[in-house]
Tab-separated table of C-alpha atoms and ligand atoms in Angstrom:
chain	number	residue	atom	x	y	z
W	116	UNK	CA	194.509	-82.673	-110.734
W	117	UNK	CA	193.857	-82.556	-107.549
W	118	UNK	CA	190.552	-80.648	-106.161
W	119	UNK	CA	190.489	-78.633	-102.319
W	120	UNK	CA	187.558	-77.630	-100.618
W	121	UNK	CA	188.390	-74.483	-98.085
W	122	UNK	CA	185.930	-74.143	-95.715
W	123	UNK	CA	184.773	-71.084	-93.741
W	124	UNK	CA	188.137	-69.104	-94.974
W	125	UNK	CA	188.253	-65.448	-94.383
W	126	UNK	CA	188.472	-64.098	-97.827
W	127	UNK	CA	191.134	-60.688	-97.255
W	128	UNK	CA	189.896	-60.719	-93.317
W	129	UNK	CA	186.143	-60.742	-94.805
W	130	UNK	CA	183.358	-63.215	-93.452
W	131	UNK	CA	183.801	-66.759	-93.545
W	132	UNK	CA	182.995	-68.432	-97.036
W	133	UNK	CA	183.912	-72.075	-98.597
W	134	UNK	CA	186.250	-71.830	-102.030
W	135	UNK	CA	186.313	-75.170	-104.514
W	136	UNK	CA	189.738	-74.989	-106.332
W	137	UNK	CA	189.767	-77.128	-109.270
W	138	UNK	CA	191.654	-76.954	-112.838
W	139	UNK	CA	193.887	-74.500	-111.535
W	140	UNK	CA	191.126	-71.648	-110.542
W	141	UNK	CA	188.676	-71.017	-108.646
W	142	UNK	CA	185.940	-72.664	-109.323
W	143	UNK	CA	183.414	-71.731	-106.496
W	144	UNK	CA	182.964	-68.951	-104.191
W	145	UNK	CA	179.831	-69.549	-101.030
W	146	UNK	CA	178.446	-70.457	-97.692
W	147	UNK	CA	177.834	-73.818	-97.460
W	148	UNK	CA	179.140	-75.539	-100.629
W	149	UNK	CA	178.129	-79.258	-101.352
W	150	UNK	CA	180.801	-80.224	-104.083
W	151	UNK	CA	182.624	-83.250	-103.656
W	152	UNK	CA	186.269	-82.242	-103.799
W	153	UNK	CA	189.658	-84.560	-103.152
W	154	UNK	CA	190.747	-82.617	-99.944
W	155	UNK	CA	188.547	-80.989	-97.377
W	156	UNK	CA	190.519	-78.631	-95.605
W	157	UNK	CA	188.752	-76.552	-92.516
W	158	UNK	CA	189.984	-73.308	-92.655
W	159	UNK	CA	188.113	-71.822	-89.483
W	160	UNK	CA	190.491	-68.418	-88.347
W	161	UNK	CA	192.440	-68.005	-91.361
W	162	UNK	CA	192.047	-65.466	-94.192
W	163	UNK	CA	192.877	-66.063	-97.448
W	164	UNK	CA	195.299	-63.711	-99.414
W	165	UNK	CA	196.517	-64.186	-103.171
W	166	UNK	CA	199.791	-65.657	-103.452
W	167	UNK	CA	202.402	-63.237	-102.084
W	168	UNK	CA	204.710	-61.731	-105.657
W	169	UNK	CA	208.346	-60.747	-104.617
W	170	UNK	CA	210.304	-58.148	-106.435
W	171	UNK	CA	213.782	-58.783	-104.942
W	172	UNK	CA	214.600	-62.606	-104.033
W	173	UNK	CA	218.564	-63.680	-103.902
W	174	UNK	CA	218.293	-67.824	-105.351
W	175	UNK	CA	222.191	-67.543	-105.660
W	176	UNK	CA	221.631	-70.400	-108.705
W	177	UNK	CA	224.184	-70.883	-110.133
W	178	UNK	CA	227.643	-70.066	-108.446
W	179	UNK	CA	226.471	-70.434	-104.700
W	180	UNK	CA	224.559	-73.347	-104.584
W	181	UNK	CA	225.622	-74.092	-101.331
W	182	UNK	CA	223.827	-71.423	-99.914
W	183	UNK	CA	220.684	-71.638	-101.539
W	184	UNK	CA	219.051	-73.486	-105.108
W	185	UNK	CA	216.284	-72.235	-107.255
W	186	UNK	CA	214.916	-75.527	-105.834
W	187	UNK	CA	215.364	-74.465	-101.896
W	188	UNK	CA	214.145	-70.850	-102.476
W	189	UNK	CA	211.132	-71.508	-104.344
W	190	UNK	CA	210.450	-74.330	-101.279
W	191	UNK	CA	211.150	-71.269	-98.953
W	192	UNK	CA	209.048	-68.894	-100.973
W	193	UNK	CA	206.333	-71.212	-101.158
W	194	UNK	CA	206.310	-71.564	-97.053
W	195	UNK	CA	206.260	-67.552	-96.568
W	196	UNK	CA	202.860	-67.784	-98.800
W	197	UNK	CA	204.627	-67.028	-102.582
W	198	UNK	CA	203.355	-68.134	-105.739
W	199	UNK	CA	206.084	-65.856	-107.514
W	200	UNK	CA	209.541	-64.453	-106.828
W	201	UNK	CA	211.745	-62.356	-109.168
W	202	UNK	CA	215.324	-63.840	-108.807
W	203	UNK	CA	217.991	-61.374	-108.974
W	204	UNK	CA	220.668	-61.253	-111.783
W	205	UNK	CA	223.807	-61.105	-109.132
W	206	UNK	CA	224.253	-64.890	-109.867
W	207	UNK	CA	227.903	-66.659	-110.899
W	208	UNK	CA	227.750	-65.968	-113.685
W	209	UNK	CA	225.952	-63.082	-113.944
W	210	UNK	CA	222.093	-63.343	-115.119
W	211	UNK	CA	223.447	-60.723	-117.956
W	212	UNK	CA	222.682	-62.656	-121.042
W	213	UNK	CA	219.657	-65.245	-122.295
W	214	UNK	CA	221.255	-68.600	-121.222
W	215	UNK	CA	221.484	-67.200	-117.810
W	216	UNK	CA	217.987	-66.430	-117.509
W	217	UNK	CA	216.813	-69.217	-119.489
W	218	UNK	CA	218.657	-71.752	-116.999
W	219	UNK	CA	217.078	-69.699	-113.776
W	220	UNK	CA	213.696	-69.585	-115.418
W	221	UNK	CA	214.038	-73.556	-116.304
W	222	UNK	CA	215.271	-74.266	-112.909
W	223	UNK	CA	211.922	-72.546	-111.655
W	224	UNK	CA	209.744	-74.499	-113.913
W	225	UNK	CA	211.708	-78.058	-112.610
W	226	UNK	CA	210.821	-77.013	-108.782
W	227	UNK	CA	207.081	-76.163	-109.209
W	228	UNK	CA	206.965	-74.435	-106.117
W	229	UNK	CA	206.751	-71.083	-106.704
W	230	UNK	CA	206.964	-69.027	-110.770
W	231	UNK	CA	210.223	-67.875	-110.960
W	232	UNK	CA	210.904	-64.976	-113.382
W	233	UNK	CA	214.531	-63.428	-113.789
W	234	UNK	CA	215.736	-60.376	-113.770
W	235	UNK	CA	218.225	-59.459	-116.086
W	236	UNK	CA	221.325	-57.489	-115.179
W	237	UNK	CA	221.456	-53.986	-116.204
W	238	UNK	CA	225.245	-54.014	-117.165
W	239	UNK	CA	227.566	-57.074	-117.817
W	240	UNK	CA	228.503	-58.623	-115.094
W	241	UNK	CA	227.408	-55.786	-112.739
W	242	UNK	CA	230.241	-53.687	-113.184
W	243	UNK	CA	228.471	-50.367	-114.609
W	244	UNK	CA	230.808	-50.253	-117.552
W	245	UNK	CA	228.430	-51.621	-120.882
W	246	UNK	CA	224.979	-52.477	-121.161
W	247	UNK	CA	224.241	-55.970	-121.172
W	248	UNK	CA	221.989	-57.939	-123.531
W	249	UNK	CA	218.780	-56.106	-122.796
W	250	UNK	CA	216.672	-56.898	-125.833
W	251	UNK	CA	218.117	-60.422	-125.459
W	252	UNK	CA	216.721	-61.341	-122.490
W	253	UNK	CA	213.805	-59.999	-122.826
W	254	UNK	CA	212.913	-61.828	-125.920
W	255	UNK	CA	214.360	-64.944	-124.153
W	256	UNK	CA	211.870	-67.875	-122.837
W	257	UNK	CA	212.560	-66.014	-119.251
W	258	UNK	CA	210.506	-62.929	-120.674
W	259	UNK	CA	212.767	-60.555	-118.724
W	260	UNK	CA	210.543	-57.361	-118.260
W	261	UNK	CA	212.537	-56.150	-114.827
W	262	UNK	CA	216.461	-55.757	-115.017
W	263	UNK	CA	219.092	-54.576	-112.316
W	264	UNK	CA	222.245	-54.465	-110.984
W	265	UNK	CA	221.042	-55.323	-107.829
W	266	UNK	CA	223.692	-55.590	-105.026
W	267	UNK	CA	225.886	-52.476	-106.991
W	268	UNK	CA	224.047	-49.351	-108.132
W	269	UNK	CA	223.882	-48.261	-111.765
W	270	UNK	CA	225.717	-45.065	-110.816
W	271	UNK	CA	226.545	-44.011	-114.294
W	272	UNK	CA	223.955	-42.125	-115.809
W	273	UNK	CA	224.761	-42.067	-119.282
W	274	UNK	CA	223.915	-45.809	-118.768
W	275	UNK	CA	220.872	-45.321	-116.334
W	276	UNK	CA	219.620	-42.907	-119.143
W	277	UNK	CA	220.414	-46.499	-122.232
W	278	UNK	CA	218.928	-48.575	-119.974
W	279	UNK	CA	215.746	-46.466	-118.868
W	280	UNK	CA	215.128	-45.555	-122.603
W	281	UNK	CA	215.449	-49.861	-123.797
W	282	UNK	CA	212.729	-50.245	-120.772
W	283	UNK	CA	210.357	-48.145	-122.248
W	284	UNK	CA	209.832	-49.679	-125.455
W	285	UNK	CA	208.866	-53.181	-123.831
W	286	UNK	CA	206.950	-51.836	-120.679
W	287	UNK	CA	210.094	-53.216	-118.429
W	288	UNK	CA	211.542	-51.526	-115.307
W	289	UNK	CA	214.866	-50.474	-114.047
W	290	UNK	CA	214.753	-52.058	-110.177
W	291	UNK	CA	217.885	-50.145	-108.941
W	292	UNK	CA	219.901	-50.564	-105.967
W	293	UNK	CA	220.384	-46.848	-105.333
W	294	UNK	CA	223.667	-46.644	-103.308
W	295	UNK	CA	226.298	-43.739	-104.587
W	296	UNK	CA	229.521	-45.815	-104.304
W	297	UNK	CA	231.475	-42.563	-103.519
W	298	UNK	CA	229.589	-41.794	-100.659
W	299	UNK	CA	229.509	-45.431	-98.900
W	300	UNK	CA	233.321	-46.624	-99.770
W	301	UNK	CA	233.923	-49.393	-97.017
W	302	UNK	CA	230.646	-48.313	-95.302
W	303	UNK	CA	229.789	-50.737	-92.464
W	304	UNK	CA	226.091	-49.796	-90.963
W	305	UNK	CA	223.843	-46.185	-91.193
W	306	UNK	CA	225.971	-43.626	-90.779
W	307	UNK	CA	224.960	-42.369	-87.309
W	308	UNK	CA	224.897	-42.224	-83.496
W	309	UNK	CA	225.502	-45.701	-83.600
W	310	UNK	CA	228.567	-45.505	-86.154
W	311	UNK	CA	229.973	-42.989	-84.437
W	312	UNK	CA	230.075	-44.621	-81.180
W	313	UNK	CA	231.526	-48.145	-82.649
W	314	UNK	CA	234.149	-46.372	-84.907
W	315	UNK	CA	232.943	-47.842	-87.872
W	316	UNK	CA	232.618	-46.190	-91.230
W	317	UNK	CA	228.791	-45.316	-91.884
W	318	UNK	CA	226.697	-45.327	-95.014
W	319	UNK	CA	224.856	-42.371	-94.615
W	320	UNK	CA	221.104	-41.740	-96.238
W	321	UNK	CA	221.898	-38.927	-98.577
W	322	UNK	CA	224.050	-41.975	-100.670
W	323	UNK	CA	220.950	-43.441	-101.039
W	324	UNK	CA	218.419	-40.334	-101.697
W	325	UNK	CA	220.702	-38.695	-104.129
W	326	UNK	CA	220.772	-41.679	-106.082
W	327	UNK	CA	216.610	-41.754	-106.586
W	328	UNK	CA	216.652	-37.468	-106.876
W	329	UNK	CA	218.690	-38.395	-109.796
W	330	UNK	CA	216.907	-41.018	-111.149
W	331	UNK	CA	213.066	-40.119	-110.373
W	332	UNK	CA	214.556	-36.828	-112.395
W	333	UNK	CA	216.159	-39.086	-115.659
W	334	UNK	CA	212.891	-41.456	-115.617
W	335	UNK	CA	210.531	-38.231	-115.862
W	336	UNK	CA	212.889	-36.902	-118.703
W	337	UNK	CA	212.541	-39.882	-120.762
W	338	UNK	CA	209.241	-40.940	-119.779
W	339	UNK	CA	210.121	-44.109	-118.411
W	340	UNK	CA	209.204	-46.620	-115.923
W	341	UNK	CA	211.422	-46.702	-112.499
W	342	UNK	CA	211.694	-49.102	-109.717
W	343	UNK	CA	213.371	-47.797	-106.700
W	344	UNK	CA	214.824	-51.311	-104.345
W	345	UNK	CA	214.792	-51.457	-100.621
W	346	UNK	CA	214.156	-47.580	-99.664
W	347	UNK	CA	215.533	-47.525	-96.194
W	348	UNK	CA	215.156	-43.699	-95.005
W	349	UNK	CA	212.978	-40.888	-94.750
W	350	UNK	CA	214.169	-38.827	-96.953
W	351	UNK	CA	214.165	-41.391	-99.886
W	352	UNK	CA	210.399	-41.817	-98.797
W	353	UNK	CA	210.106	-37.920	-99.320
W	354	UNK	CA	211.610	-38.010	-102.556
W	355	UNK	CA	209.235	-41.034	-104.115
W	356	UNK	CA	206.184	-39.233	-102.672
W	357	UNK	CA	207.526	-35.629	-104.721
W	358	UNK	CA	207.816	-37.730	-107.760
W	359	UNK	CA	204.842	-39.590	-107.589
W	360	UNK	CA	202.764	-36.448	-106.406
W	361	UNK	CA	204.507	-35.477	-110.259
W	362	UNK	CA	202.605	-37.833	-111.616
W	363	UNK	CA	205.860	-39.594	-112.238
W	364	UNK	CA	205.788	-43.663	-112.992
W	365	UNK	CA	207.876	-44.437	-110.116
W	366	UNK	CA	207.196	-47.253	-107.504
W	367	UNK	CA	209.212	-48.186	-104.749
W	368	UNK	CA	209.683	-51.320	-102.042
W	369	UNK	CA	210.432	-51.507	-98.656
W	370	UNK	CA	211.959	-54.807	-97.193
W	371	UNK	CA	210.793	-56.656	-93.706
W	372	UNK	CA	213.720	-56.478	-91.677
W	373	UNK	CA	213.414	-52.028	-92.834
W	374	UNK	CA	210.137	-51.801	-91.386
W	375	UNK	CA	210.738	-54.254	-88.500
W	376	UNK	CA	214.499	-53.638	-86.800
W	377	UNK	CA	217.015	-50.479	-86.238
W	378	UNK	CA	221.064	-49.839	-86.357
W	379	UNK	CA	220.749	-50.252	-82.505
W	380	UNK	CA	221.004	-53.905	-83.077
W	381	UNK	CA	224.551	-53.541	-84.755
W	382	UNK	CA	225.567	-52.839	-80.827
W	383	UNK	CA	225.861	-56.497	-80.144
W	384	UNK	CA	228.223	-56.603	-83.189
W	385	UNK	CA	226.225	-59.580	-84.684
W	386	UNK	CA	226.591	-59.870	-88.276
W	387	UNK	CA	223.086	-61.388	-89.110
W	388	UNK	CA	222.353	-58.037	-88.848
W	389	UNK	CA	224.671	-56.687	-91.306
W	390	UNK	CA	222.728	-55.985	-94.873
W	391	UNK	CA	222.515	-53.656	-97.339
W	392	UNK	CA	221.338	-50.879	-97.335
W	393	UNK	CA	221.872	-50.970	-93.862
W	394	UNK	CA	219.452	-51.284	-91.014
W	395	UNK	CA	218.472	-47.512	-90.168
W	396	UNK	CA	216.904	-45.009	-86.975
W	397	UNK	CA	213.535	-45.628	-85.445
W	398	UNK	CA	212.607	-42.051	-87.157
W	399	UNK	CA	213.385	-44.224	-90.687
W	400	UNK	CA	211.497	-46.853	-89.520
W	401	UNK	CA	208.254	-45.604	-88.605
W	402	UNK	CA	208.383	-42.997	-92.347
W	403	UNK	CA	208.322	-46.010	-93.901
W	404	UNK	CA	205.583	-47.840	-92.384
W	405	UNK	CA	203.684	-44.690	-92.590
W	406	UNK	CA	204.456	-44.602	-96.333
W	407	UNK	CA	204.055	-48.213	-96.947
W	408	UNK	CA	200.020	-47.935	-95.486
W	409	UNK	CA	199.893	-44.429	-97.865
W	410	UNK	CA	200.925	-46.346	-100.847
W	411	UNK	CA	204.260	-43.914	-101.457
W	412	UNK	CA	205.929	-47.237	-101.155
W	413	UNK	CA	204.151	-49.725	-103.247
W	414	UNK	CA	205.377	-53.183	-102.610
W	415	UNK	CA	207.105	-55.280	-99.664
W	416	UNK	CA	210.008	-57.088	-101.044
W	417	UNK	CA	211.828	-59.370	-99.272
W	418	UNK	CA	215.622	-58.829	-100.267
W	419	UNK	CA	215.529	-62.672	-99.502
W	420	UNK	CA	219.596	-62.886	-99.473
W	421	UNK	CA	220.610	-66.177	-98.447
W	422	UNK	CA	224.348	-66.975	-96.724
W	423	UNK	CA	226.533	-69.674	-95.359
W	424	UNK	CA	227.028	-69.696	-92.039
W	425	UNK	CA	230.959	-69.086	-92.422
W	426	UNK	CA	229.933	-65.856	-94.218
W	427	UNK	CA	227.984	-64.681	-91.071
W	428	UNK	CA	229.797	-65.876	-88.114
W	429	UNK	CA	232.506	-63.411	-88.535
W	430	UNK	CA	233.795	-59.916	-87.532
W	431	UNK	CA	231.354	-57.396	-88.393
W	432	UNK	CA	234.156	-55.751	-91.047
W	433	UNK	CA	234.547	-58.694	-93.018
W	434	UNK	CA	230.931	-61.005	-92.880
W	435	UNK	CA	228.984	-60.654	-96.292
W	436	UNK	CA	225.935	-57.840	-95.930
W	437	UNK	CA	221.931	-59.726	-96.264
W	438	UNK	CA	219.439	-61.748	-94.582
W	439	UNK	CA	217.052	-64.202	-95.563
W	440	UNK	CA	213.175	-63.239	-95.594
W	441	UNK	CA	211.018	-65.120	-97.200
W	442	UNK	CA	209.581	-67.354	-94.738
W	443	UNK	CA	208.981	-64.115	-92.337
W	444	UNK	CA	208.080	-61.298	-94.449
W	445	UNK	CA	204.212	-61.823	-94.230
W	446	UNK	CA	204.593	-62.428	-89.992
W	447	UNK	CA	206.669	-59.123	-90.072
W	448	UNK	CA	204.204	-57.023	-92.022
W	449	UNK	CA	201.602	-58.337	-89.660
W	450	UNK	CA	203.508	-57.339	-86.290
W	451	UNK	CA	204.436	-53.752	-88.182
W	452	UNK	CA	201.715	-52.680	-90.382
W	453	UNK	CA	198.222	-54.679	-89.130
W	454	UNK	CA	198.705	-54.966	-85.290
W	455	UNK	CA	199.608	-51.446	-85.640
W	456	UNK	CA	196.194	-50.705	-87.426
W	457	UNK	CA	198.435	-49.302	-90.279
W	458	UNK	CA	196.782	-51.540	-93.164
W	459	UNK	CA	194.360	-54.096	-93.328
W	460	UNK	CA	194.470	-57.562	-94.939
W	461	UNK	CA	193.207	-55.937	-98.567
W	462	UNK	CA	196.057	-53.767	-97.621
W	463	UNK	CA	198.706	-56.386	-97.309
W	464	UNK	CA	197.029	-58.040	-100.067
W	465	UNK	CA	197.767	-55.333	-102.740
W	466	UNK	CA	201.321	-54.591	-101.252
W	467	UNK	CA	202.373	-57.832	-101.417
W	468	UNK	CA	200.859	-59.333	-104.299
W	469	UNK	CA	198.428	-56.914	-106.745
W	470	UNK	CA	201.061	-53.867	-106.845
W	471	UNK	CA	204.506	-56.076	-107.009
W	472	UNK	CA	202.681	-58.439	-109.728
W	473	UNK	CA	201.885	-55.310	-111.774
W	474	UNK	CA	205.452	-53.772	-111.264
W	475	UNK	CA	206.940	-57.034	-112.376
W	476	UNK	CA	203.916	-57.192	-115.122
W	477	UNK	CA	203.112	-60.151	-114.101
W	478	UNK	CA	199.656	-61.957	-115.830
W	479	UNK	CA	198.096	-64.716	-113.850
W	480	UNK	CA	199.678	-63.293	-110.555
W	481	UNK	CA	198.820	-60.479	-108.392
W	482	UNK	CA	194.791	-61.295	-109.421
W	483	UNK	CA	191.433	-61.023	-107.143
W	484	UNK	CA	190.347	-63.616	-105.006
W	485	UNK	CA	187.376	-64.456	-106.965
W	486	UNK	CA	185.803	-67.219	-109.225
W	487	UNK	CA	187.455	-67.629	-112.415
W	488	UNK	CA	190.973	-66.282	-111.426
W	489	UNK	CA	193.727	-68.417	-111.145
W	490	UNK	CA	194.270	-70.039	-108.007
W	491	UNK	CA	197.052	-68.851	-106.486
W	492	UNK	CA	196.359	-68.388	-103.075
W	493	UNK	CA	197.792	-68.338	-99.894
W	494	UNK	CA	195.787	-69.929	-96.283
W	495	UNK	CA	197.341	-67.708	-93.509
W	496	UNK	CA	196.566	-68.049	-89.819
W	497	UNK	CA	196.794	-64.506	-87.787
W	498	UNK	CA	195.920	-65.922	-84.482
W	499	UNK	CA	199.074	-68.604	-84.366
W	500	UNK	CA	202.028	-66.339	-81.994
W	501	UNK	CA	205.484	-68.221	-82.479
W	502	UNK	CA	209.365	-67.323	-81.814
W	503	UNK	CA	211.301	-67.526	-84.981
W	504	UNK	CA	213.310	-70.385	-85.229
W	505	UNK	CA	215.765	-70.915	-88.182
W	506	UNK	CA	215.367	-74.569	-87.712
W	507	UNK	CA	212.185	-75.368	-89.560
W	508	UNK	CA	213.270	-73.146	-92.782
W	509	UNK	CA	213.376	-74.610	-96.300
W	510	UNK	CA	215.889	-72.120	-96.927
W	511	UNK	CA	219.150	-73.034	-96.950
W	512	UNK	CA	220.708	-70.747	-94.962
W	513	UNK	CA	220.141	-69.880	-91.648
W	514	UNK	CA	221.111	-66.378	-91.262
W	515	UNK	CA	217.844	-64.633	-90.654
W	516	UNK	CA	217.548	-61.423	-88.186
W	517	UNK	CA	214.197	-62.198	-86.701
W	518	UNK	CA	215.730	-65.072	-85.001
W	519	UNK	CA	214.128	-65.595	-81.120
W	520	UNK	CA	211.652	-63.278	-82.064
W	521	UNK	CA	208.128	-64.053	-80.912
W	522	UNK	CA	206.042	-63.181	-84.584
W	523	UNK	CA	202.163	-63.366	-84.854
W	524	UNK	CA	200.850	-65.533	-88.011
W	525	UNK	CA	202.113	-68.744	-89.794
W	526	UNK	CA	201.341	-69.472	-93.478
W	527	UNK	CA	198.909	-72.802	-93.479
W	528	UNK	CA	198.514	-73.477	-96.797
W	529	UNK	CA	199.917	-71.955	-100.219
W	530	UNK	CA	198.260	-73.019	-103.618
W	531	UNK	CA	199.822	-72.451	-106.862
W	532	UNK	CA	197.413	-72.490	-109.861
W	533	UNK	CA	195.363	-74.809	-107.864
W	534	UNK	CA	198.099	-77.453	-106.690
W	535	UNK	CA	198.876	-77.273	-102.601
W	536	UNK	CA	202.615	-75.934	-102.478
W	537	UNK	CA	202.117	-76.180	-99.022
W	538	UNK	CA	199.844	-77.491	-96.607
W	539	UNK	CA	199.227	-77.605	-92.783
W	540	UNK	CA	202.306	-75.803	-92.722
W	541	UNK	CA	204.366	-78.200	-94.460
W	542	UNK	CA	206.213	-78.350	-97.724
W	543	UNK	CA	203.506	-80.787	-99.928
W	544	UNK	CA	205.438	-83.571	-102.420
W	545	UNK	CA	204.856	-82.241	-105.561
W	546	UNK	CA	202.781	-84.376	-108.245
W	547	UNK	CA	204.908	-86.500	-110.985
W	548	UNK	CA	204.388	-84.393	-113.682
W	549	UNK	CA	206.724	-81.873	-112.232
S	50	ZN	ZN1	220.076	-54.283	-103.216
């Protein structure tokens, strides 16, 4: 296996040190080091982070492999600085049952780019009618520990209540996708100024906070661990920092484009900007970087949703809702949360990687820089200033909202258990044994 010697890396933003990966850790933490490795790599400016852990990535293997594979997200991941995504269960078919997850977790294991764990559906084939096979996935080689219906809420809460109690006796989650479907029938953006003026039907915030009031409320009742998806408004960050303050085991994520971009960009009618829940006020905004730097929300999470362009370049009714994310979400949460002095890079360091690897009870992931730990790593460089182009993505799809937008920091290297996913910048051919 091959060995890398990092030189003068910023360790979380910290002074510069050298780090010898070899056998899949780290092997060596100092000024100076002398050891012979394969690859010498100077790292002079950029800070080393552990690999990024996402809690809400779309692979869209199997059904829509034309918009993205396991193979092409995990590449993507693995450019945006991840060493582990959790794939979500809205696949064709549904990731409801253990051959589902079993193929996605497989699939993962073939790319070698970046872990892949499943998440399991809550109820079969997303429809909210019957449970799906819980215990069956979970005991499945995918290990499911984190199921939902993401993309359609679990609005029945006889089933919310099934589900939450199954959780509990494996120390899983319930990610959900709180959206009251009542309250957002045909909804089109935030319900709004910005609605209002374009005639379109909103989707306003109390859809989304009464659906986590109910649920902090069920997951206190029965003791059980909840995962509240993509909080887009104040209020829902209100409600999260109640439950927590409760001493309630309720964590939450916030996407990129959430913290980043406002409904005033539906104005141009562009459908890359179309997702779900929908892009929000500045007011929304700025609660949730506050509450992302407080640690009421725990986690970034990309809501990586991949589409083909034919999907996209549409009206505004008809084009499918999501944006892709991956290979932006750690230049975002620099512009929004360390250029505004909101976090640090320890900061960014436990939102996207300790806290979403300990949601997603993840072992091996989420760890300390430090000797001994697995190597997952990722070589970032804070000082590069870019405009986002879709061009250079490994993604498949194209359809990403930051597009012409000049981002600070680029992702240099990524290393997963030792081996270079990535390195100056580029995707690194993966050794035979993959
Ligand atoms: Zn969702």
């Amino acid at each position: 296996m091959t060995s890398y010697l990092i030189r003068n890396a910023q360790i979380l933003g910290g002074a510069p040190q050298d780090l010898f990966l070899a056998d899949g850790v780290v092997a060596e933490i100092g000024t100076g080091l002398t050891v012979e490795a394969d690859v010498d790599i100077d790292a002079r400016g950029l800070i080393v982070l552990p690999g990024l852990v996402d809690l809400h990535t779309h692979l869209r293997q199997p059904g829509k492999e034309d918009a993205e594979t396991v193979l092409t997200g995990t590449q993507a991941a693995a450019k945006g600085g991840y060493t582990a995504v959790h794939a979500m269960a809205n696949t064709t078919p549904t990731a409801d049952n253990p051959a589902v997850v079993e193929l996605v977790h497989q699939l993962g294991k073939d790319s070698g780019y970046c872990d892949v764990h499943p998440v399991g559906a809550v109820t079969v084939g997303l429809e909210g009618k019957e449970l799906a096979e819980l215990d069956g996935m979970h005991r499945s080689a995918a290990g499911v520990k984190v199921f939902s219906d993401d993309g359609k809420c679990v609005d029945d809460a006889a089933l919310m209540r099934a589900a939450l109690e199954y959780v509990k006796t494996v120390d899983g989650v319930v990610a959900q996708h709180a959206q009251e479907p009542r309250l957002t029938e045909g909804a089109q953006l935030n319900e709004g100024t910005v609605s209002a003026e374009l005639g379109l039907p909103g989707w306003p915030a109390v859809a989304e906070e009464a659906i986590i009031a109910r649920d902090v409320l069920l997951a206190s009742h029965l003791g059980a661990r909840l995962h509240v998806c993509h909080l887009s408004t104040k209020g829902s960050v209100e409600i999260v920092r109640w439950a927590k303050a409760q001493g309630w085991d309720v964590t939450a994520e916030v996407t990129p484009h959430h913290l980043l971009l406002t409904d005033e960009r539906v104005r141009t009618e562009d459908a890359v900007f179309k997702v779900n829940p929908p892009l929000r006020t500045q007011e929304d905004v700025l609660a949730l970087r506050a509450a992302l730097a407080d640690g009421t929300i725990d986690a970034v999470a990309t809501d990586h949703a991949p589409h083909l362009d034919a999907d996209k370049d549409c009206a505004w009714a008809v084009a499918a809702m999501g944006m892709v994310g991956l290979e932006t979400a750690l230049s975002v949460v620099q512009e929004t949360m360390v250029e505004t002095g909101l976090l640090n890079w320890e900061g960014v360091a436990d939102r996207m990687s300790h806290r979403p690897a300990r949601i997603g009870r993840l072992t091996g992931q989420g760890r300390p820089v430090s000797v001994g730990e697995p190597a997952n790593l990722v070589l970032f460089d804070p000082g590069y200033r870019g405009t986002v182009t879709a061009d250079t993505f490994a993604t498949r799809s194209r359809n990403t909202p930051f597009k012409g937008l000049e981002l600070p920091g680029r992702v240099h290297a990524t290393f997963l258990r030792g081996e270079a996913t990535v390195l100056a910048g580029e995707l690194a051919e993966l050794g035979g044994a993959k």
